[in-house]
Coordinates of C-alpha atoms and ligand atoms in Angstrom, one line a residue:
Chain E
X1 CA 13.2 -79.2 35.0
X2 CA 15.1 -79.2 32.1
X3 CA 15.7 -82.3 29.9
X4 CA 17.7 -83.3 27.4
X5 CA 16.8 -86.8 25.5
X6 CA 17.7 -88.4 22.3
X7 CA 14.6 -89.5 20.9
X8 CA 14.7 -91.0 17.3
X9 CA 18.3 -90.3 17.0
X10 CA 17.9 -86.4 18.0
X11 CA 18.5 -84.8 20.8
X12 CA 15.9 -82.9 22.0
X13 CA 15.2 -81.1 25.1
X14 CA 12.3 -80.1 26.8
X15 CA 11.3 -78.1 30.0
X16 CA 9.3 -80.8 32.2
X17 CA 7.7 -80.7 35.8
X18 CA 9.6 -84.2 37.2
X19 CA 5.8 -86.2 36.9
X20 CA 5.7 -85.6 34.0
X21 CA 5.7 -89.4 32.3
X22 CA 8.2 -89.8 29.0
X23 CA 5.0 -90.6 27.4
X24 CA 3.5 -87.4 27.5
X25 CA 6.3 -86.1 27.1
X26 CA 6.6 -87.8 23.4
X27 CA 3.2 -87.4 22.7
X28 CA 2.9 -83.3 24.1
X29 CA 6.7 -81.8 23.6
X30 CA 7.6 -83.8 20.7
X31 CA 4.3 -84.0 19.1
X32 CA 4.8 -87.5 18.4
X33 CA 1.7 -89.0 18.8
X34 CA 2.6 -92.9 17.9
X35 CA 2.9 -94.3 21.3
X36 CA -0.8 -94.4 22.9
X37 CA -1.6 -93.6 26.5
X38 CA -4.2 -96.8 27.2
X39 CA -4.4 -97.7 30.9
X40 CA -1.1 -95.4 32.4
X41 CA -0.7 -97.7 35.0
X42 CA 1.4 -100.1 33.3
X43 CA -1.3 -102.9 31.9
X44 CA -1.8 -102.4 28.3
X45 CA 1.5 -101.8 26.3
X46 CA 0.0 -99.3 24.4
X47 CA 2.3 -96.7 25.5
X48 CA 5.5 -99.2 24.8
X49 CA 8.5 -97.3 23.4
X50 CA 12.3 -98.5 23.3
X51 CA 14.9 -97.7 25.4
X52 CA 18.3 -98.4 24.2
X53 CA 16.2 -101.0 22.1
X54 CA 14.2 -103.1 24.3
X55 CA 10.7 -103.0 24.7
X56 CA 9.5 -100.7 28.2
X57 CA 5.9 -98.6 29.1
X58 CA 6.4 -95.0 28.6
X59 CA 3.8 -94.3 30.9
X60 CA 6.0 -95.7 33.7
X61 CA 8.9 -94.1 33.6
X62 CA 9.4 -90.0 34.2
X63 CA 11.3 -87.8 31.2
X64 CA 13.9 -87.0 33.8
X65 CA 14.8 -90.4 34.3
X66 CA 15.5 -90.6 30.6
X67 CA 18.2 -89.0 29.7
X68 CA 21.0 -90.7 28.5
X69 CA 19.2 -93.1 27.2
X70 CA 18.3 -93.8 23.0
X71 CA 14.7 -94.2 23.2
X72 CA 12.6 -95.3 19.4
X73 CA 9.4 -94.3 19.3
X74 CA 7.2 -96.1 16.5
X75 CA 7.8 -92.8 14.7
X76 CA 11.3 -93.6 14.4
X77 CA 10.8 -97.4 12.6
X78 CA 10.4 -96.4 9.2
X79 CA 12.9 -96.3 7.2
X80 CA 12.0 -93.1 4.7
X81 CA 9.3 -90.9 5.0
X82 CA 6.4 -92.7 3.2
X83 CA 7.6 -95.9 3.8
X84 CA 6.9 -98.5 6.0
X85 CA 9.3 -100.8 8.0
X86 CA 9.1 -104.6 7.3
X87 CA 7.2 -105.0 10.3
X88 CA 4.6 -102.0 9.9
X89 CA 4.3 -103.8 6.3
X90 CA 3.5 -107.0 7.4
X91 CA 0.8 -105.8 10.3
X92 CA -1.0 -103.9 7.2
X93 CA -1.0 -107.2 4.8
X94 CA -1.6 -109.5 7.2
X95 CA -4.4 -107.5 9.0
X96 CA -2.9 -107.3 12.2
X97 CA -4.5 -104.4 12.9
X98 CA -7.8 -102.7 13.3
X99 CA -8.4 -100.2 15.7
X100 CA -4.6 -99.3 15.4
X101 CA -4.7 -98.5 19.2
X102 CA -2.1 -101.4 20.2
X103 CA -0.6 -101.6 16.9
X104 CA 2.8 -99.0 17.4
X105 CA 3.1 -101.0 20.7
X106 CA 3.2 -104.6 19.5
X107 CA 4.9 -103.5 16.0
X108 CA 7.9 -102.2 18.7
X109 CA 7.7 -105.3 20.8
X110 CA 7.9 -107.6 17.7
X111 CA 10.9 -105.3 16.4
X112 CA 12.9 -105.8 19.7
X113 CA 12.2 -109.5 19.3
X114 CA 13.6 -109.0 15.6
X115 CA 16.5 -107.5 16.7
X116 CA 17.7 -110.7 18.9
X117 CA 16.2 -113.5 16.4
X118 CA 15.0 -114.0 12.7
X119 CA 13.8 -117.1 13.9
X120 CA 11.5 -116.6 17.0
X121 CA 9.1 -119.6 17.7
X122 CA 5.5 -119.3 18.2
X123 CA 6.1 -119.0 22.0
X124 CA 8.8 -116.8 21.7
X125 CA 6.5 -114.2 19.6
X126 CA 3.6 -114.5 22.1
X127 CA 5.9 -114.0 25.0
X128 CA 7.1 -111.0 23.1
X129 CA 4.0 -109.6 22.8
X130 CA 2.2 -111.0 26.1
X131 CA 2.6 -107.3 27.7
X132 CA 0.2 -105.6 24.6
X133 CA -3.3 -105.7 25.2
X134 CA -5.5 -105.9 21.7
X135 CA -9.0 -105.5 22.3
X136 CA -9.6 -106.2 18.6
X137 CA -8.0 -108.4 16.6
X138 CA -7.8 -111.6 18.7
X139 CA -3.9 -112.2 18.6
X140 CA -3.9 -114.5 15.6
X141 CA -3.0 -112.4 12.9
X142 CA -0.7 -110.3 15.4
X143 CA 1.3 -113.1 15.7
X144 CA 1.1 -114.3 12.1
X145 CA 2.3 -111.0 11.2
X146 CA 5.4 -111.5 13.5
X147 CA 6.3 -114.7 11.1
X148 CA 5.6 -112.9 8.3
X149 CA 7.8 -110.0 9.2
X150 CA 10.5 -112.7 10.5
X151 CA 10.0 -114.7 7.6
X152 CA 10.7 -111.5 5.2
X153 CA 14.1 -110.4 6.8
X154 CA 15.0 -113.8 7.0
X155 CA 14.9 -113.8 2.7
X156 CA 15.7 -110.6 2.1
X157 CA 19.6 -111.1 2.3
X158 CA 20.0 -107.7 4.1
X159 CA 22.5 -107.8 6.9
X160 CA 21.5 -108.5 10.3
X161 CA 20.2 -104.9 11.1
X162 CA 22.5 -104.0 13.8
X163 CA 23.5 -101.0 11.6
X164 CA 23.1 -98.7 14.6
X165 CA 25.0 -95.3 15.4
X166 CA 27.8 -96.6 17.8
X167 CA 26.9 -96.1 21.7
X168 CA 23.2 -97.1 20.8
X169 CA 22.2 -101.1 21.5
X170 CA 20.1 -101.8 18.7
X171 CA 18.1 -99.2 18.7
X172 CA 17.9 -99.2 14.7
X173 CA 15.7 -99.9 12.1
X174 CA 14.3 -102.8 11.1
X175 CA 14.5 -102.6 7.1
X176 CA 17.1 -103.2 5.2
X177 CA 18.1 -100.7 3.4
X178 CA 17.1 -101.4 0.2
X179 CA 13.6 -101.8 1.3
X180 CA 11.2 -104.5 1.1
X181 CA 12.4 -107.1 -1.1
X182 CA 10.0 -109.0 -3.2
X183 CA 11.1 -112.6 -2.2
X184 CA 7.9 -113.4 -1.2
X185 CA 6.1 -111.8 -3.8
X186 CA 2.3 -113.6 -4.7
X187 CA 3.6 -116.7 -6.9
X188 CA 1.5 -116.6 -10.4
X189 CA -1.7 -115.6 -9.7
X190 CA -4.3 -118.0 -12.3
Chain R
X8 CA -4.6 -90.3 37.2
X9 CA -1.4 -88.1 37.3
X10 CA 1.0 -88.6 40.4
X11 CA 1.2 -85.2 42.8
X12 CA 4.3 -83.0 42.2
X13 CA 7.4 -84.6 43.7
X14 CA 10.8 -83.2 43.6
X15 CA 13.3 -85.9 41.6
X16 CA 16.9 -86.0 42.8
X17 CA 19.9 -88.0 41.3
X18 CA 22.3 -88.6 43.7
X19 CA 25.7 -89.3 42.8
X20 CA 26.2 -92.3 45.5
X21 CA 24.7 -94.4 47.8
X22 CA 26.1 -92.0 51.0
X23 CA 24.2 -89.4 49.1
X24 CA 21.1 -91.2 48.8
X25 CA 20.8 -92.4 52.3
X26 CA 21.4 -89.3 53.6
X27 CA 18.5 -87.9 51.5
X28 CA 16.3 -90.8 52.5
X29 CA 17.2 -89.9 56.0
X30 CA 16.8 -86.5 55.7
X31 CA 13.0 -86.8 54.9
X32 CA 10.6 -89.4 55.9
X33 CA 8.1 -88.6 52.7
X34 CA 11.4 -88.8 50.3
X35 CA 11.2 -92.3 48.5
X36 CA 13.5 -93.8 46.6
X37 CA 12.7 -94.9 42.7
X38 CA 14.7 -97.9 40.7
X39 CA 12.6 -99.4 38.1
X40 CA 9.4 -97.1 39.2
X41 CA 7.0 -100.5 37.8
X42 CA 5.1 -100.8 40.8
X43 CA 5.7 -97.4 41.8
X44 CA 5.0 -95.4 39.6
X45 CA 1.3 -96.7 39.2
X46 CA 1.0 -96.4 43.0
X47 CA 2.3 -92.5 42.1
X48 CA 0.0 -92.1 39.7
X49 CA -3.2 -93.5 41.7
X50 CA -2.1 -91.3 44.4
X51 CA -1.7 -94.1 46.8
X52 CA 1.7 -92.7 47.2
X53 CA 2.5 -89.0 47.3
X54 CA 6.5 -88.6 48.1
X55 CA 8.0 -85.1 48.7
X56 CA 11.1 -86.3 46.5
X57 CA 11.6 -89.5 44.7
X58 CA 16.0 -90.4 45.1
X59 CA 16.3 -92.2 41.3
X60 CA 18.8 -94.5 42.5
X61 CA 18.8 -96.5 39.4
X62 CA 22.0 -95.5 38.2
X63 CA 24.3 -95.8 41.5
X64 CA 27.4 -97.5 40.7
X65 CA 27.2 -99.5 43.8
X66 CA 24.0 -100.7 43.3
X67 CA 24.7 -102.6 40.0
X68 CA 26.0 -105.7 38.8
X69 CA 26.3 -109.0 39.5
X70 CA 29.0 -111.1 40.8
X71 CA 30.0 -114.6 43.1
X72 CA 31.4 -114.0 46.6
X73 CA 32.2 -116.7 49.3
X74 CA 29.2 -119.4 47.9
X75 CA 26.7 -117.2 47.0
X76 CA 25.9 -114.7 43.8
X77 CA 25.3 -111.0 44.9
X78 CA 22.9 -109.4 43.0
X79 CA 22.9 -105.3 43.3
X80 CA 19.7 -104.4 43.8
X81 CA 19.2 -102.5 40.5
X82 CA 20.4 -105.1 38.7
X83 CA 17.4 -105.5 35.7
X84 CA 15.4 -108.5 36.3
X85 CA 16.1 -108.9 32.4
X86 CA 19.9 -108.6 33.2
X87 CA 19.6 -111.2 35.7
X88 CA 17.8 -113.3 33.5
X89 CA 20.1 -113.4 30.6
X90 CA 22.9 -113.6 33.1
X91 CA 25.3 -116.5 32.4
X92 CA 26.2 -116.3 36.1
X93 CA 22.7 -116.8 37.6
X94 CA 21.6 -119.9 34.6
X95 CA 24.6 -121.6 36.2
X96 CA 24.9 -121.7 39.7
X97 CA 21.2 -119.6 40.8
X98 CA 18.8 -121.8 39.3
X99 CA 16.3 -121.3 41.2
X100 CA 16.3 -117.2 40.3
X101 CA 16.6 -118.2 36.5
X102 CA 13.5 -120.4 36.6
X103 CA 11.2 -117.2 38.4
X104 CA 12.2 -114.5 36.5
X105 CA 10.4 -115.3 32.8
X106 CA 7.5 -115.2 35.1
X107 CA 7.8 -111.7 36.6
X108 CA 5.6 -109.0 35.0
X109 CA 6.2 -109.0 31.1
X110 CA 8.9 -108.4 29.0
X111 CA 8.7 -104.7 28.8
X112 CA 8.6 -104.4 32.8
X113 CA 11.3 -106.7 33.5
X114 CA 13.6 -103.8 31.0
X115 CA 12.7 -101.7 33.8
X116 CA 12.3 -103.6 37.2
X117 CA 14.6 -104.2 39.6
X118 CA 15.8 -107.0 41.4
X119 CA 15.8 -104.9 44.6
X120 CA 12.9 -103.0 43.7
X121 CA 10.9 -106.7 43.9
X122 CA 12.5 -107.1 47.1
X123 CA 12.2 -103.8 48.6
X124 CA 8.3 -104.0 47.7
X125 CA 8.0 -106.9 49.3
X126 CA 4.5 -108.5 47.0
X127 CA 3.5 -111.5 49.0
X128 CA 3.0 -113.3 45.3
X129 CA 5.9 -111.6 44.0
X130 CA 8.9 -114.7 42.7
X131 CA 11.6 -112.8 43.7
X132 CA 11.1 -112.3 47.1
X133 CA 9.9 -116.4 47.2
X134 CA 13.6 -117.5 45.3
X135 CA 14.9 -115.3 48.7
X136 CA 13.0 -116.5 51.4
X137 CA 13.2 -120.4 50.0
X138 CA 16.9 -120.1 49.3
X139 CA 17.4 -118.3 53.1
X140 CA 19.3 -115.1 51.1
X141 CA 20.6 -112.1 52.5
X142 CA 19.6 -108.8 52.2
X143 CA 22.1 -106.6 52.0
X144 CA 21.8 -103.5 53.3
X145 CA 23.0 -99.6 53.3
X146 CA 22.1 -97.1 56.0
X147 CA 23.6 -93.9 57.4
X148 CA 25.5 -96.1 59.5
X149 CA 27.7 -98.2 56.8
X150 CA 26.3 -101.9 55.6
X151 CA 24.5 -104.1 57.1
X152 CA 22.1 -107.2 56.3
X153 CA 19.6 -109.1 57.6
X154 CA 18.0 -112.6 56.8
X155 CA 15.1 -112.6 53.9
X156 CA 13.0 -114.5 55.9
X157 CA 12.8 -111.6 58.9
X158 CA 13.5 -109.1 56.7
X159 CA 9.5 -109.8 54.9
X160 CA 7.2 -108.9 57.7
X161 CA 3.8 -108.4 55.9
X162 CA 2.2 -107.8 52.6
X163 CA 4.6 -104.6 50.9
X164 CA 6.1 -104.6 54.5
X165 CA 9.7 -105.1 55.2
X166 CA 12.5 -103.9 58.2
X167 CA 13.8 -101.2 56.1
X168 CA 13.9 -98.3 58.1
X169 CA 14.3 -94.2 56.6
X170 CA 17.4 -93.8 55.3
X171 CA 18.1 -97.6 54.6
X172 CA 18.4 -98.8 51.0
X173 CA 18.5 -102.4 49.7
X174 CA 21.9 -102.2 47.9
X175 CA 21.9 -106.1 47.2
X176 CA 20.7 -109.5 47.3
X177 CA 23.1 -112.4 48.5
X178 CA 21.5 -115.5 47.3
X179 CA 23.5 -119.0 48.7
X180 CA 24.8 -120.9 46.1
X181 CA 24.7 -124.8 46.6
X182 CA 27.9 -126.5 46.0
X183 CA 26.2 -129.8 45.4
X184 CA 27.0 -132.2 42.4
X185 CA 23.2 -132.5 41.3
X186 CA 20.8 -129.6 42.0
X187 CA 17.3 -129.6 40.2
X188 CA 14.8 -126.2 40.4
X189 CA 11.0 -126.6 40.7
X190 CA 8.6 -123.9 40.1
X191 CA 5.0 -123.3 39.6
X192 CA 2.2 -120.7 39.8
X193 CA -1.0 -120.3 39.1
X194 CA -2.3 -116.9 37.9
X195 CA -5.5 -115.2 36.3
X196 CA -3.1 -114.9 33.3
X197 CA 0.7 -115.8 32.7
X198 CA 2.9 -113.3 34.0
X199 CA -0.1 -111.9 36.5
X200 CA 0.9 -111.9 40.5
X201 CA -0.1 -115.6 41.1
X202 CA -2.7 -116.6 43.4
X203 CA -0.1 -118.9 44.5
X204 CA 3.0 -120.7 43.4
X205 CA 5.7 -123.1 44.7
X206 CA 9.0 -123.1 44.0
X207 CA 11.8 -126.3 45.1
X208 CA 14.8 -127.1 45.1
X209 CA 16.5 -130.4 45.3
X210 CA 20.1 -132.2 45.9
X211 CA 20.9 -135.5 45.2
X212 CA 23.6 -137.7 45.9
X213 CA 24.9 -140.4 43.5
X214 CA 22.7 -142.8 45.1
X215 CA 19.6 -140.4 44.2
X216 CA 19.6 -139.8 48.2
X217 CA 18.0 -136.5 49.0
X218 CA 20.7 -134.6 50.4
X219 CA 19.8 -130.7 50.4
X220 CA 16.2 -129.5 49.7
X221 CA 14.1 -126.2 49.9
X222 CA 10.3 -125.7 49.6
X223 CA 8.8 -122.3 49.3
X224 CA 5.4 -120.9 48.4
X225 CA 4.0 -117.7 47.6
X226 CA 0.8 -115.9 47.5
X227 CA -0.5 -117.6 50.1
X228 CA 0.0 -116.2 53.1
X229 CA 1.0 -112.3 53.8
X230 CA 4.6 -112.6 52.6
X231 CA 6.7 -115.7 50.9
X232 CA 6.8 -118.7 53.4
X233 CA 9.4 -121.6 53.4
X234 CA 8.3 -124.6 54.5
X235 CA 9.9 -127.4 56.6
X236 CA 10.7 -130.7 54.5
X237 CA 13.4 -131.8 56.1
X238 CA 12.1 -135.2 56.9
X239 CA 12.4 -135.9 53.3
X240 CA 16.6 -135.1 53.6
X241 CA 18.5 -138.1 53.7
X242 CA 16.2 -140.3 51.9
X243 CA 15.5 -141.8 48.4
X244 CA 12.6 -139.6 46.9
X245 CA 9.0 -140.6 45.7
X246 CA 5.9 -139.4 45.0
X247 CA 4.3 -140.7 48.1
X248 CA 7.1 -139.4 50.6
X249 CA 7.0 -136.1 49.0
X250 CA 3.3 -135.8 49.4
X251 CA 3.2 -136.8 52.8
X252 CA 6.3 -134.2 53.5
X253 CA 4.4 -131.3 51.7
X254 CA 1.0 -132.0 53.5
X255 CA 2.7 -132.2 57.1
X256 CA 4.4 -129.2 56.3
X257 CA 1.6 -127.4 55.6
X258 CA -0.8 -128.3 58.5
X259 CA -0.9 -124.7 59.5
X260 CA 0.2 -122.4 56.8
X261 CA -1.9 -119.3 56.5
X262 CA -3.1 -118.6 54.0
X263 CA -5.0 -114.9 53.0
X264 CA -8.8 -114.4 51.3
X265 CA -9.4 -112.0 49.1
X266 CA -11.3 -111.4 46.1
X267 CA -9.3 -113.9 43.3
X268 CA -9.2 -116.9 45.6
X269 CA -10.4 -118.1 49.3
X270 CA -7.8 -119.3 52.0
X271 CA -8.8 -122.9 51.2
X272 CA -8.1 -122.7 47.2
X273 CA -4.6 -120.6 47.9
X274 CA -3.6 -123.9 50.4
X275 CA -4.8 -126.7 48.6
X276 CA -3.2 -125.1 45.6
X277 CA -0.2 -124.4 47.1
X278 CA 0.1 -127.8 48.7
X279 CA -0.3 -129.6 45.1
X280 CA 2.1 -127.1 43.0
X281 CA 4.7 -128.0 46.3
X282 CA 4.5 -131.3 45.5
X283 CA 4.7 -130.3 41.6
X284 CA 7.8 -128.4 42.1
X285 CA 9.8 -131.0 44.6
X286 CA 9.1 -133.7 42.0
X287 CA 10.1 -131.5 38.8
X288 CA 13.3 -130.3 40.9
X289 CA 14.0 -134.3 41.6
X290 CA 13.7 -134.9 37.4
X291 CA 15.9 -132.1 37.3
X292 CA 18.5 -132.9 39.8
X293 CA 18.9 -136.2 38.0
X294 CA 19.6 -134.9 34.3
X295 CA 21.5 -131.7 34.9
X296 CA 24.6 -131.6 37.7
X297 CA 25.1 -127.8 38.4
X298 CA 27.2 -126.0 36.4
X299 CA 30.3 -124.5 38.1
X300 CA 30.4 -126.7 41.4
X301 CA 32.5 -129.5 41.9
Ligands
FAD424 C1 1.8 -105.0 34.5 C2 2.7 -105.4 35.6 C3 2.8 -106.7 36.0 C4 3.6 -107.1 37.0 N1 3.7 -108.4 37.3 C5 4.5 -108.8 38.3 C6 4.6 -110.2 38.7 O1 4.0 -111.1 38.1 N2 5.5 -110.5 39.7 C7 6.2 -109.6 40.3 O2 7.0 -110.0 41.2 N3 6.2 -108.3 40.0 C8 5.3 -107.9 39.0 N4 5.2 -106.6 38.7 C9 6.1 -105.6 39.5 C10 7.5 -105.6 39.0 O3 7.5 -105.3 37.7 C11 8.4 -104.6 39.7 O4 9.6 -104.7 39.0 C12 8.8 -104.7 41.1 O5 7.8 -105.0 41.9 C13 9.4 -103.4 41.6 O6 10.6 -103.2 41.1 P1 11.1 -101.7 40.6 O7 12.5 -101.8 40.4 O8 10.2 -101.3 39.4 O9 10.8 -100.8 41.9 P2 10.0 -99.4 42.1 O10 8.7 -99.5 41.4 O11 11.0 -98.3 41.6 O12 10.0 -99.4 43.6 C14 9.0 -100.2 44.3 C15 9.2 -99.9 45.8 O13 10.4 -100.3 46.4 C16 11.2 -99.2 46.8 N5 12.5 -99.5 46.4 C17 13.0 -99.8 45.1 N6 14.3 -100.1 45.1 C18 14.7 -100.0 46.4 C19 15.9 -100.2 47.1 N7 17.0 -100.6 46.4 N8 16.0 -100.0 48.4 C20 14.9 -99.6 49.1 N9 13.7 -99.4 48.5 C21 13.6 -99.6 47.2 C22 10.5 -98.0 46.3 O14 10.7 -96.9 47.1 C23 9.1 -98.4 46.2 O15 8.5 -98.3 47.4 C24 4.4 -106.1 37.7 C25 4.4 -104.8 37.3 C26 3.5 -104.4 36.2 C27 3.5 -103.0 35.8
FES425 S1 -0.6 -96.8 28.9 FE1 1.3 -97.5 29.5 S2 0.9 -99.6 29.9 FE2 -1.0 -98.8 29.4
FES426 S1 -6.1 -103.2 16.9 FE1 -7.5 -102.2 18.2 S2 -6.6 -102.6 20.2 FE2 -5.4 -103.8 18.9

């Protein structure tokens, strides 16, 4: 069957048997490789991608149920090539990751949360997140990386980053557009 | 696993899809696809056709008709849970739904879906069965509907019948001044099906009198049981009355073994997060007076 989806902002199209899963679809049409087939039975969250910007398992839902739809794969959060999103920035300085195997799902997950709140409560970040399965890092810096991301858009001044193409419900990025800002840059180091 | 081949259809109504779901006893019909799309995929389902009916017109939305909210059936759990609608006058529904699945399966699942799959520890189908909701129905035939607590009649086992399609769920709203929501669970993990939970709710009259109340419990038996508490109606509420109205109605509930938890754990459980949720729906019912009723 024959399928036409906007990943990323593009609209691409592919020529799919109907079980085929969107995430295989991503990972083998599209050759983007970011969300991660873990358990493909709905479990883990490594597979998590955004659909017209909320959080949902690629693994569970067909490519030709997904047209129409503006779906952000992990690929699709940085705001430049070479450059990181606030988020993606905050996993790598806050050590958030290891493996890397859950990372492109929680670093969606926390991004949806973003969207709706610069000022999500501990509870509120683990509930975001309580779909992801790490088998590495413990949660701890997970979540601190969450307030550390939340804590960095909150400073840097950008507008709320709803600067999405119109039709599209926060699917966008999660930088502002200047980058990151350096308001929490290391205070004098002695 | 990979699911067998299927053909996927998108019909353009809900005639259309009941006649497809007629037409062929191994078509199924898919909404959110979050229980079955794993069952696809392990092969304990292989459908000639799946009928996407997720994007039916007459399946969506939610509205108030005659004292009660009708939810379509593929209204998004996440939909109904940010609904301003359902915080106000379905309580009960609003306090379940944070703990259905997880964030990124409530994007997906249905409200019908829940129904329609019928999980014995599933919250939705409980907030049904304790509130005495309708299911609302389509088959070949035009509408029709049929009380939540026959329409459950075993674990994943429900009266619908080929061709027949949950198109909505008619939850009864309670007109009452003060209405207070209870609900508990207890699950390997939050968000896991619960090995049992409990949900209440209470009225109150200005003299603190019970005067409407509901008691439910799930994962206990083979589908969502309410349970009879009326001798509590009509009376001033405390912890001892409550007890002794949960334990005498639960004399003979059944309740299932398997590996997670024994028969005996699931009821004694189920008996002390009853009397949890009466007495948190009584708290409630005194500070908050429902929103929207007179
Ligand atoms: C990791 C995980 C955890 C979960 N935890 C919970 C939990 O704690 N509690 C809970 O209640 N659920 C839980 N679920 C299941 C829940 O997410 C599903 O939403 C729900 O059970 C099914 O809804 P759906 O819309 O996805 O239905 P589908 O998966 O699309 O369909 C389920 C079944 O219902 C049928 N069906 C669907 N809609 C209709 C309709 N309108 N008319 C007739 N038949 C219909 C389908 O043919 C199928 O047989 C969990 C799922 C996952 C993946
Ligand atoms: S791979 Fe999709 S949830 Fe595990
Ligand atoms: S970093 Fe390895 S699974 Fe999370």
């Amino acid at each position: 069957m024959k399928v036409e989806l906007r990943v990323n902002g593009v609209s691409r199209t592919a020529d799919v048997e109907p079980r085929k899963t969107l995430l295989d679809t991503l990972r083998e049409n599209f050759l983007l490789n970011g969300a991660h087939a873990g358990c493909e039975h709905g479990v883990c969250g490594a597979c998590t991608v955004l659909v017209d910007g909320e959080p949902v398992r690629s693994c569970l839902m067909f490519a030709v149920q997904a047209d129409g739809y503006e779906i952000t794969t992990i690929e699709g959060l940085a705001p430049a090539p070479g450059e990181l999103s606030v988020i993606q920035d905050a996993f790598c300085e806050t050590h958030g990751l290891q493996c890397g195997y859950c990372t492109p799902g929680m670093i969606l997950s926390a991004h949806a949360l973003l969207q709706h709140t610069h000022t999500p409560s501990r509870e509120e970040i683990v509930e975001a997140i309580s779909g992801n399965i790490c088998r590495c890092t413990g949660y701890g810096q997970i979540v601190e990386a969450v307030q550390f991301a939340a804590g960095r858009l909150q400073k840097s001044n950008a507008l709320r980053p709803n600067h999405v193409s119109p039709g599209h419900h926060g699917a966008g990025h999660d930088a502002p557009e200047e980058g990151v800002l350096e308001a929490d840059a290391p205070k004098e180091i002695v | 696993m990979k699911p067998a081949p299927f053909e996927y259809v998108r019909p353009q109504s809900l005639a259309e899809a009941c006649e497809l779901l007629a037409g062929d006893e191994d078509a199924r019909a898919i909404a959110g696809g979050q229980t079955l799309v794993p069952m696809l995929a392990m092969r304990l389902a292989r459908p000639t056709k799946l009928i996407d009916i997720m994007r039916l017109p007459e399946l969506a939305g939610i509205r108030t008709e005659g004292g009660a909210v009708v939810v379509g059936a593929t209204t998004r759990q996440v939909i109904a849970e940010r609904d301003p609608l359902v915080r106000a006058q379905l309580p009960a529904l609003a306090a379940v739904l944070p703990w259905v699945g997880h964030p990124a399966t409530r994007n997906r699942g249905t409200v019908g879906g829940s129904i329609a799959n019928a999980d014995p520890s599933a919250e939705i189908p409980l907030v049904a069965v304790t509130l005495g909701a309708e299911i609302m129905l389509a088959t070949p035939d035009g509408p029709s509907s049929m009380p939540a607590d026959d329409f459950f009649i075993g674990p994943m086992l429900t009266t619908i019948a080929p061709g027949e399609c949950v198109s909505a769920v008619r939850f009864p709203v309670w007109e009452h001044r003060s209405v207070g929501v209870g609900f508990f669970e207890v699950s390997a993990r939050k968000s896991d099906f619960a090995f049992a939970s409990a949900l209440a709710q209470v009225a109150l009259d200005e003299d603190g009198r019970c005067i409407d109340i509901a008691l439910g419990v799930g994962g206990v038996g083979d589908r969502p049981l309410r349970l009879d508490v009326s001798p509590l109606l009509g009376t001033r509420l405390d912890a001892a009355s409550v007890a002794e109205a949960v334990h005498a109605s639960a004399g003979d509930l059944e309740a299932s073994s398997d590996l997670h938890a024994s028969a005996s754990y699931r009821r004694r459980v189920a008996i002390t997060l009853g009397k949890r949720a009466i007495e948190q729906a009584i708290t409630e019912a005194g500070a908050r007076p429902l929103k929207g009723a007179a």
